[in-house]
PDB file of C-alpha atoms and ligand atoms in Angstrom:
ATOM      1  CA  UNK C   1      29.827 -12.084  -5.028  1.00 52.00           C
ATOM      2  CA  UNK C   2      30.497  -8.902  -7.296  1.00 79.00           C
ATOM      3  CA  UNK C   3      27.027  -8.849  -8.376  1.00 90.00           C
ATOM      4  CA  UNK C   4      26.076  -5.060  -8.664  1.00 93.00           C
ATOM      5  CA  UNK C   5      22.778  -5.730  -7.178  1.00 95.00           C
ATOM      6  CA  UNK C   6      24.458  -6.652  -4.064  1.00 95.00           C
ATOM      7  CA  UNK C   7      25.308  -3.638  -1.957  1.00 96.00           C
ATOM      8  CA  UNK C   8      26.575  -3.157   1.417  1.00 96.00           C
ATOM      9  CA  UNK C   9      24.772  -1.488   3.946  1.00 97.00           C
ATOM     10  CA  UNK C  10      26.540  -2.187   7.716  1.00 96.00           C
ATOM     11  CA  UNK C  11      28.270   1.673   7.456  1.00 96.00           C
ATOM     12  CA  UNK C  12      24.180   2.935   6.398  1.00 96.00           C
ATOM     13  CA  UNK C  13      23.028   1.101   9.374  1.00 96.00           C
ATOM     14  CA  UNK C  14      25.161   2.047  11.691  1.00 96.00           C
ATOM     15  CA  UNK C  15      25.255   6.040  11.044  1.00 96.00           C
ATOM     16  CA  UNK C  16      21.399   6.721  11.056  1.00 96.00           C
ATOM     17  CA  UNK C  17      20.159   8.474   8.934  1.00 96.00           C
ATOM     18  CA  UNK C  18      22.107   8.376   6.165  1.00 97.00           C
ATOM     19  CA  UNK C  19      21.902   7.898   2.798  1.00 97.00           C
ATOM     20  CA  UNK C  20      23.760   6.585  -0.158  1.00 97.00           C
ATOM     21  CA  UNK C  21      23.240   6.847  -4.116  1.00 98.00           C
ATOM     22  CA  UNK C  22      22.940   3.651  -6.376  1.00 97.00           C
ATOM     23  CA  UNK C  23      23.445   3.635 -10.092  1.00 98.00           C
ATOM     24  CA  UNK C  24      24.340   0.839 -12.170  1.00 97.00           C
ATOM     25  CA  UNK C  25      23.218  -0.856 -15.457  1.00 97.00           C
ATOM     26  CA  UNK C  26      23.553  -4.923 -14.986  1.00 95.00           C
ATOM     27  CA  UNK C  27      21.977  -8.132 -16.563  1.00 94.00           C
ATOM     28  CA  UNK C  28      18.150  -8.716 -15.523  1.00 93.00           C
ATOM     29  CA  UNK C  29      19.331 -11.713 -13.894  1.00 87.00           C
ATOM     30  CA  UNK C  30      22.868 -11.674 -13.108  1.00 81.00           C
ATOM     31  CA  UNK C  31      23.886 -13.537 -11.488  1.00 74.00           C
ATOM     32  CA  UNK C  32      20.310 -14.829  -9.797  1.00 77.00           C
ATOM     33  CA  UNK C  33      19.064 -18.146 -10.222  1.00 76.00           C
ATOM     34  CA  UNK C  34      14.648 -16.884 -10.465  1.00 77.00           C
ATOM     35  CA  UNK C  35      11.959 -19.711 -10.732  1.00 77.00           C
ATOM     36  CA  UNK C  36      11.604 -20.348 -14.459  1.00 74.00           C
ATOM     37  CA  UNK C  37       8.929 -18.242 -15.797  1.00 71.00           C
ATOM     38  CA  UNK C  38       5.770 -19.783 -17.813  1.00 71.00           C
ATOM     39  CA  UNK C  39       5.473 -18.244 -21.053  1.00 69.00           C
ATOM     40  CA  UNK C  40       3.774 -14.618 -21.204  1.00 73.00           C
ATOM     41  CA  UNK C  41       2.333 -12.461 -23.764  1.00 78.00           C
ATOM     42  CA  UNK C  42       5.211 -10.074 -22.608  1.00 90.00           C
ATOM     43  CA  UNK C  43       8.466 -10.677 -20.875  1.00 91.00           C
ATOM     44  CA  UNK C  44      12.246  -9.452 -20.383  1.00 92.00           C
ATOM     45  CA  UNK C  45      15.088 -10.979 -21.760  1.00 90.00           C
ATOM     46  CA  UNK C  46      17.481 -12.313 -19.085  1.00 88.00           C
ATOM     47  CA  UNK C  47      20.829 -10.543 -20.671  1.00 91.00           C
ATOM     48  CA  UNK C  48      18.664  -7.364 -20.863  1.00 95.00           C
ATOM     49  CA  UNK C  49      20.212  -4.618 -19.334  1.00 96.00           C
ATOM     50  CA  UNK C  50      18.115  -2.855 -16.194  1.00 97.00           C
ATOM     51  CA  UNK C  51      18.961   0.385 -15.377  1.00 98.00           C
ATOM     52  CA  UNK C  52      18.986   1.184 -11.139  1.00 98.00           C
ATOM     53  CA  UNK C  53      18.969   4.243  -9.935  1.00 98.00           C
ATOM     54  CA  UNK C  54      18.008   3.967  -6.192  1.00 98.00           C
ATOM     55  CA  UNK C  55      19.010   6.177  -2.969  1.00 98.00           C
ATOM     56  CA  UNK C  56      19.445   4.343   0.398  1.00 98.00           C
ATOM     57  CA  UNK C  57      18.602   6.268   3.293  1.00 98.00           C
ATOM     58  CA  UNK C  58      18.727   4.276   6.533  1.00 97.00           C
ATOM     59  CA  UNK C  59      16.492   4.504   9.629  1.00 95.00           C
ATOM     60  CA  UNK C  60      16.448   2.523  12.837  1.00 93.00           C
ATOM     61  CA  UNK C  61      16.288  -0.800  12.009  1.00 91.00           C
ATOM     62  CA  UNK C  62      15.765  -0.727   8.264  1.00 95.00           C
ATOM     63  CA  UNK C  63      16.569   1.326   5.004  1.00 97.00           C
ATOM     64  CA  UNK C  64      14.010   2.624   2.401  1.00 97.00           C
ATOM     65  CA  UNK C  65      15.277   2.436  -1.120  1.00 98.00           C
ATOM     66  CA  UNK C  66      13.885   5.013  -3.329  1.00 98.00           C
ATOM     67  CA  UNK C  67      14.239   5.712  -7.181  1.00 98.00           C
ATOM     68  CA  UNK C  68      13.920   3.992 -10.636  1.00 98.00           C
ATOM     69  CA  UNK C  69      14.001   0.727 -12.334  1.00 98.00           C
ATOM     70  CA  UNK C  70      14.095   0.398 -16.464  1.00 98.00           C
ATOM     71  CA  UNK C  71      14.507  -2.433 -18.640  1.00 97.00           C
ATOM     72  CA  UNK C  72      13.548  -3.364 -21.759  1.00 97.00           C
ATOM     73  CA  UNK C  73      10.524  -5.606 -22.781  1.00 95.00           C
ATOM     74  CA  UNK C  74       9.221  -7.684 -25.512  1.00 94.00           C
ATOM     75  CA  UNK C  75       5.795  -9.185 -26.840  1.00 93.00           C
ATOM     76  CA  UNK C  76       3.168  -9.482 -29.190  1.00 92.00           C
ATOM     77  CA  UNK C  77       0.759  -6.946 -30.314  1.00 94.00           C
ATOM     78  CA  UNK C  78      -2.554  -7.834 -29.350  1.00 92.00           C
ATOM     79  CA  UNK C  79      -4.049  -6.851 -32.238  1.00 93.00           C
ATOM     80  CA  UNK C  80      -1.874  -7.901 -35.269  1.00 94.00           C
ATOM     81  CA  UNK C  81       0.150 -10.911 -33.422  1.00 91.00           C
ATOM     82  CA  UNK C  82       4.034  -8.766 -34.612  1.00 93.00           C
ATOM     83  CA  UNK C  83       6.523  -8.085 -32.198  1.00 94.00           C
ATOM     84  CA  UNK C  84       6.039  -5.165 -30.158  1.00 94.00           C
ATOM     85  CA  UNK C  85       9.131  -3.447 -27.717  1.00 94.00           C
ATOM     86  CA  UNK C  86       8.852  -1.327 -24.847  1.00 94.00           C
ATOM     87  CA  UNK C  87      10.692   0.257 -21.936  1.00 96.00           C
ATOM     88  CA  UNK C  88       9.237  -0.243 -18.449  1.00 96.00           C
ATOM     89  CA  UNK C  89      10.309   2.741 -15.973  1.00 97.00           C
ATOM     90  CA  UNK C  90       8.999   2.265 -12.750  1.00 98.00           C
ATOM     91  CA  UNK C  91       8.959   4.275  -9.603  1.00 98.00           C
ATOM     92  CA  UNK C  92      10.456   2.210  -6.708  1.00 98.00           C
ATOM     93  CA  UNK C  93       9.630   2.969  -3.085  1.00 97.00           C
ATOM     94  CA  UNK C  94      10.566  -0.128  -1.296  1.00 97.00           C
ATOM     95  CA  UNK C  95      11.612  -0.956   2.349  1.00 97.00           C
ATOM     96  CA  UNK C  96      14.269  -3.067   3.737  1.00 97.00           C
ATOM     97  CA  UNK C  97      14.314  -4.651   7.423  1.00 96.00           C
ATOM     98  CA  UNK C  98      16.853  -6.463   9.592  1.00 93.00           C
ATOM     99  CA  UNK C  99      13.679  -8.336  10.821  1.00 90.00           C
ATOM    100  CA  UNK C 100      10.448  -9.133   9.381  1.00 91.00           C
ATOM    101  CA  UNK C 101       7.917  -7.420  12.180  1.00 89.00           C
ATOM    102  CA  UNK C 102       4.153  -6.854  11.857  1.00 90.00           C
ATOM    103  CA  UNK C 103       3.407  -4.776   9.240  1.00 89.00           C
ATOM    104  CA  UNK C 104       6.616  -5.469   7.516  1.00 90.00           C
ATOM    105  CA  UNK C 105       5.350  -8.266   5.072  1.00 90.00           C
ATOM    106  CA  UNK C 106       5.922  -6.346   2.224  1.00 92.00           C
ATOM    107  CA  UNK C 107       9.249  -5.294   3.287  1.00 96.00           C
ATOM    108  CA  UNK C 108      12.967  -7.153   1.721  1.00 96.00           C
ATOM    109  CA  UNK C 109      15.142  -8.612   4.437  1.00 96.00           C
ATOM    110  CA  UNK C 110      18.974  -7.464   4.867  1.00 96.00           C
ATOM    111  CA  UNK C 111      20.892 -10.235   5.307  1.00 94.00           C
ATOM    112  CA  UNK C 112      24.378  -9.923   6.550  1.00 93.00           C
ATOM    113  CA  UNK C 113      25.203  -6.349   5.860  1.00 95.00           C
ATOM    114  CA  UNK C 114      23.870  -6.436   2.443  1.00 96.00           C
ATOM    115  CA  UNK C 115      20.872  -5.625   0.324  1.00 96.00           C
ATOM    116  CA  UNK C 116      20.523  -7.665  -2.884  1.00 95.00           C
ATOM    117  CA  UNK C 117      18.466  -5.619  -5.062  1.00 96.00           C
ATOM    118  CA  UNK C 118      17.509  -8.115  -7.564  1.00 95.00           C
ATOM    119  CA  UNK C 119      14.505  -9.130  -6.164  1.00 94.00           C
ATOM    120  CA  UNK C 120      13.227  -5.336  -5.842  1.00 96.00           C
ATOM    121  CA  UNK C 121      14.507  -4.695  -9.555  1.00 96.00           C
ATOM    122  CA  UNK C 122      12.580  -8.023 -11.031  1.00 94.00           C
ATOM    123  CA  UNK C 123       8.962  -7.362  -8.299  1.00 94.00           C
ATOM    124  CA  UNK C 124       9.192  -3.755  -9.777  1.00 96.00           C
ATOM    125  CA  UNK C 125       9.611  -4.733 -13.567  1.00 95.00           C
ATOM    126  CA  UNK C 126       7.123  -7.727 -13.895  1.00 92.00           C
ATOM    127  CA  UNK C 127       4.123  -6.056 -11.760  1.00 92.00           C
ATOM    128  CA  UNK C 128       4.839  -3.147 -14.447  1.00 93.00           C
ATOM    129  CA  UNK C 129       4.647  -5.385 -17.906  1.00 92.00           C
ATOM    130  CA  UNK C 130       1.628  -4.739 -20.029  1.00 90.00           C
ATOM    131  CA  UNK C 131      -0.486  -7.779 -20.517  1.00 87.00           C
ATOM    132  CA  UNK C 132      -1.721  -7.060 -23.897  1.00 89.00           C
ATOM    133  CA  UNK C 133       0.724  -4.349 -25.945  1.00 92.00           C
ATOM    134  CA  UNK C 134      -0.266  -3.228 -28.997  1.00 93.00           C
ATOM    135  CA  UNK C 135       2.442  -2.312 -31.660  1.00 94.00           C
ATOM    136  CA  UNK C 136       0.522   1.255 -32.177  1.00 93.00           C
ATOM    137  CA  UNK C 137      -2.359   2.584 -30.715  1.00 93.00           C
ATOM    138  CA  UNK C 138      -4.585   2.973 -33.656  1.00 95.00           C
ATOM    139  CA  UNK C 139      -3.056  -0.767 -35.120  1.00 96.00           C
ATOM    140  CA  UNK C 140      -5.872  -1.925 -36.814  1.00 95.00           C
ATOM    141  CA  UNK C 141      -5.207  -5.455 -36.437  1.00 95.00           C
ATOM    142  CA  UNK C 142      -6.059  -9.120 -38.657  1.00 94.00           C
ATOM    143  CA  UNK C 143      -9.025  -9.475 -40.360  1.00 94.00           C
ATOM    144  CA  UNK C 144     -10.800 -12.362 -38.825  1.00 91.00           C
ATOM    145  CA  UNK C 145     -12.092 -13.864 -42.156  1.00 91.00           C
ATOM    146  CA  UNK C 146      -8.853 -13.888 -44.345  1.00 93.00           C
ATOM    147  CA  UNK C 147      -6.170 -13.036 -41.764  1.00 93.00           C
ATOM    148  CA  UNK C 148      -4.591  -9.824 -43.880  1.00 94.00           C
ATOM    149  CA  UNK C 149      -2.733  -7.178 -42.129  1.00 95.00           C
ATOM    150  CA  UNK C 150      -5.079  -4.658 -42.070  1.00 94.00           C
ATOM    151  CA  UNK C 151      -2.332  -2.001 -41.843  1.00 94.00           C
ATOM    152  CA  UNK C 152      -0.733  -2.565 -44.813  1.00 93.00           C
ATOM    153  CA  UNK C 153      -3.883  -4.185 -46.909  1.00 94.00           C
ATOM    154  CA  UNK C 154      -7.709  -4.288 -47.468  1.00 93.00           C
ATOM    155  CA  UNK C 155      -9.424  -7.233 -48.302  1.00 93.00           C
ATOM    156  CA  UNK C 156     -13.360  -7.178 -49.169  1.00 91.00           C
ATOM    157  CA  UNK C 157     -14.053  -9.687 -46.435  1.00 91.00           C
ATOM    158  CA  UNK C 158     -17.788  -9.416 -44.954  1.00 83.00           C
ATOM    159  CA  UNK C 159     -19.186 -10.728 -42.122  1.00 76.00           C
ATOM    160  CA  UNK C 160     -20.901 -13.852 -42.980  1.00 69.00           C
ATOM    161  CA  UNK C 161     -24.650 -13.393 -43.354  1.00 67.00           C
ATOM    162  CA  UNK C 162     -25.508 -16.963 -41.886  1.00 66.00           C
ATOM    163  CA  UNK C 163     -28.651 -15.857 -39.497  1.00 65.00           C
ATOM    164  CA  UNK C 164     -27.231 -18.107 -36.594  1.00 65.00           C
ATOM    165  CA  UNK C 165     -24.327 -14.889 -36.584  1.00 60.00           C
ATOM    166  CA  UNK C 166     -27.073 -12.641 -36.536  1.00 60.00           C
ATOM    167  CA  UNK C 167     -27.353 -12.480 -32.724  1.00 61.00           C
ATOM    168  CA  UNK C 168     -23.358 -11.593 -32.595  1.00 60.00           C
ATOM    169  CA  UNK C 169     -23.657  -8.464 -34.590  1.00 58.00           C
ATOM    170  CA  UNK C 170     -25.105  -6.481 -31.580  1.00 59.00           C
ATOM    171  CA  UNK C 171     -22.435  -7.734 -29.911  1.00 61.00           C
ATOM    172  CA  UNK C 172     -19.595  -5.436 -28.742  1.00 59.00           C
ATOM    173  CA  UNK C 173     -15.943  -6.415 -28.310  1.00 57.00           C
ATOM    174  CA  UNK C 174     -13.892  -3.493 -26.266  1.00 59.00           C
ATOM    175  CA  UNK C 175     -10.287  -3.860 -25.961  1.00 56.00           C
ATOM    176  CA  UNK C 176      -8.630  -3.500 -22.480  1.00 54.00           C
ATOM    177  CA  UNK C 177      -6.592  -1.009 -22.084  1.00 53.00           C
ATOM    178  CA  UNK C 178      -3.120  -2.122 -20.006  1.00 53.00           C
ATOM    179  CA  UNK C 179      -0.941  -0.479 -17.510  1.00 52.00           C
ATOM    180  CA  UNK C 180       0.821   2.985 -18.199  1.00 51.00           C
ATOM    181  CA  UNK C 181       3.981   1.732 -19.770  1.00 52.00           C
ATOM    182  CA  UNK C 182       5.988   3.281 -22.906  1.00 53.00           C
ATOM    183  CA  UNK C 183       5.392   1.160 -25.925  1.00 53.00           C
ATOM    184  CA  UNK C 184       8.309   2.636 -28.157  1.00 52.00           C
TER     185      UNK C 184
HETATM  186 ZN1   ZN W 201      -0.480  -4.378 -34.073  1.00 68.26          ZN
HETATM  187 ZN1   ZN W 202     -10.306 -10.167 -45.005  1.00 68.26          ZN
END
């Protein structure tokens, strides 16, 4: 049980308010055992290191943990299919209860004088993943008739002039734009 993500709250508790300062780097998953995970167009490794930085302050009943939660990411640009890395940092203002009570669904559970902050750390990180990275804004992707790189070649590939195509040209294909994260 000398999991970083495990702290102990009873003296927080019992002098309220207070408040205490968390900082450690650990493993994204040390030591928890999470579901498996399908596979996803981005994802963290589970040795990657996550940076907490969190204050505890305590009220009647509960704490609210407060700060910032970084790791590292990986996936695939959107665009050209190579591998793209990033660095989720994401605000954290989370509470946790002794008891669930109405309005407290959202709320982490203390159990037994601690707070296991894994659970925060890994909610925080995967709601703030990018779906679809790309490995620069302005990458310019695969051509879709010979499959070159079209940042680092040209090819003279046209779009077919078959006239059952004809009714895609007017077609336009906009690229979503994900979440707010750093793509480094
Ligand atoms: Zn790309
Ligand atoms: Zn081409």
């Amino acid at each position: 049980m000398n999991s970083p993500y495990l702290v102990p709250v009873a003296q927080l508790l019992r002098d309220v308010p207070s408040r205490t300062e968390i900082a450690f780097d650990a493993e994204f998953d040390e030591p928890h055992e999470f579901a498996p995970r399908g596979v996803a167009e981005t994802d963290v490794f589970p040795e990657a290191t996550v940076r907490v930085r969190l204050r505890l302050e305590s009220f009647s009943g509960g704490l609210r943990a407060k700060g910032t939660v970084e790791a590292p990411w990986h996936g695939t640009c959107r665009r050209c299919s190579t591998p793209v890395l990033g660095l989720s940092t994401v605000a954290v203002n989370e509470r946790f209860v002794d008891h669930r009570g109405p309005g407290d669904e959202e709320a982490y559970v203390i159990a037994d004088d601690f707070v296991d902050l894994g659970p925060l750390a890994h909610d925080a990180i995967f709601l703030d993943l990018p779906l679809a990275p790309l490995c620069r804004e302005d990458c310019a992707g695969l051509c879709p008739y010979c499959g070159i790189d079209r940042n680092e070649a040209t090819c003279e590939c046209q779009a077919p002039l078959d006239p059952r195509w004809a009714t895609l040209d007017g077609l336009r294909f906009t690229d979503f734009e994900p979440g707010e994260s750093k793509e480094v």
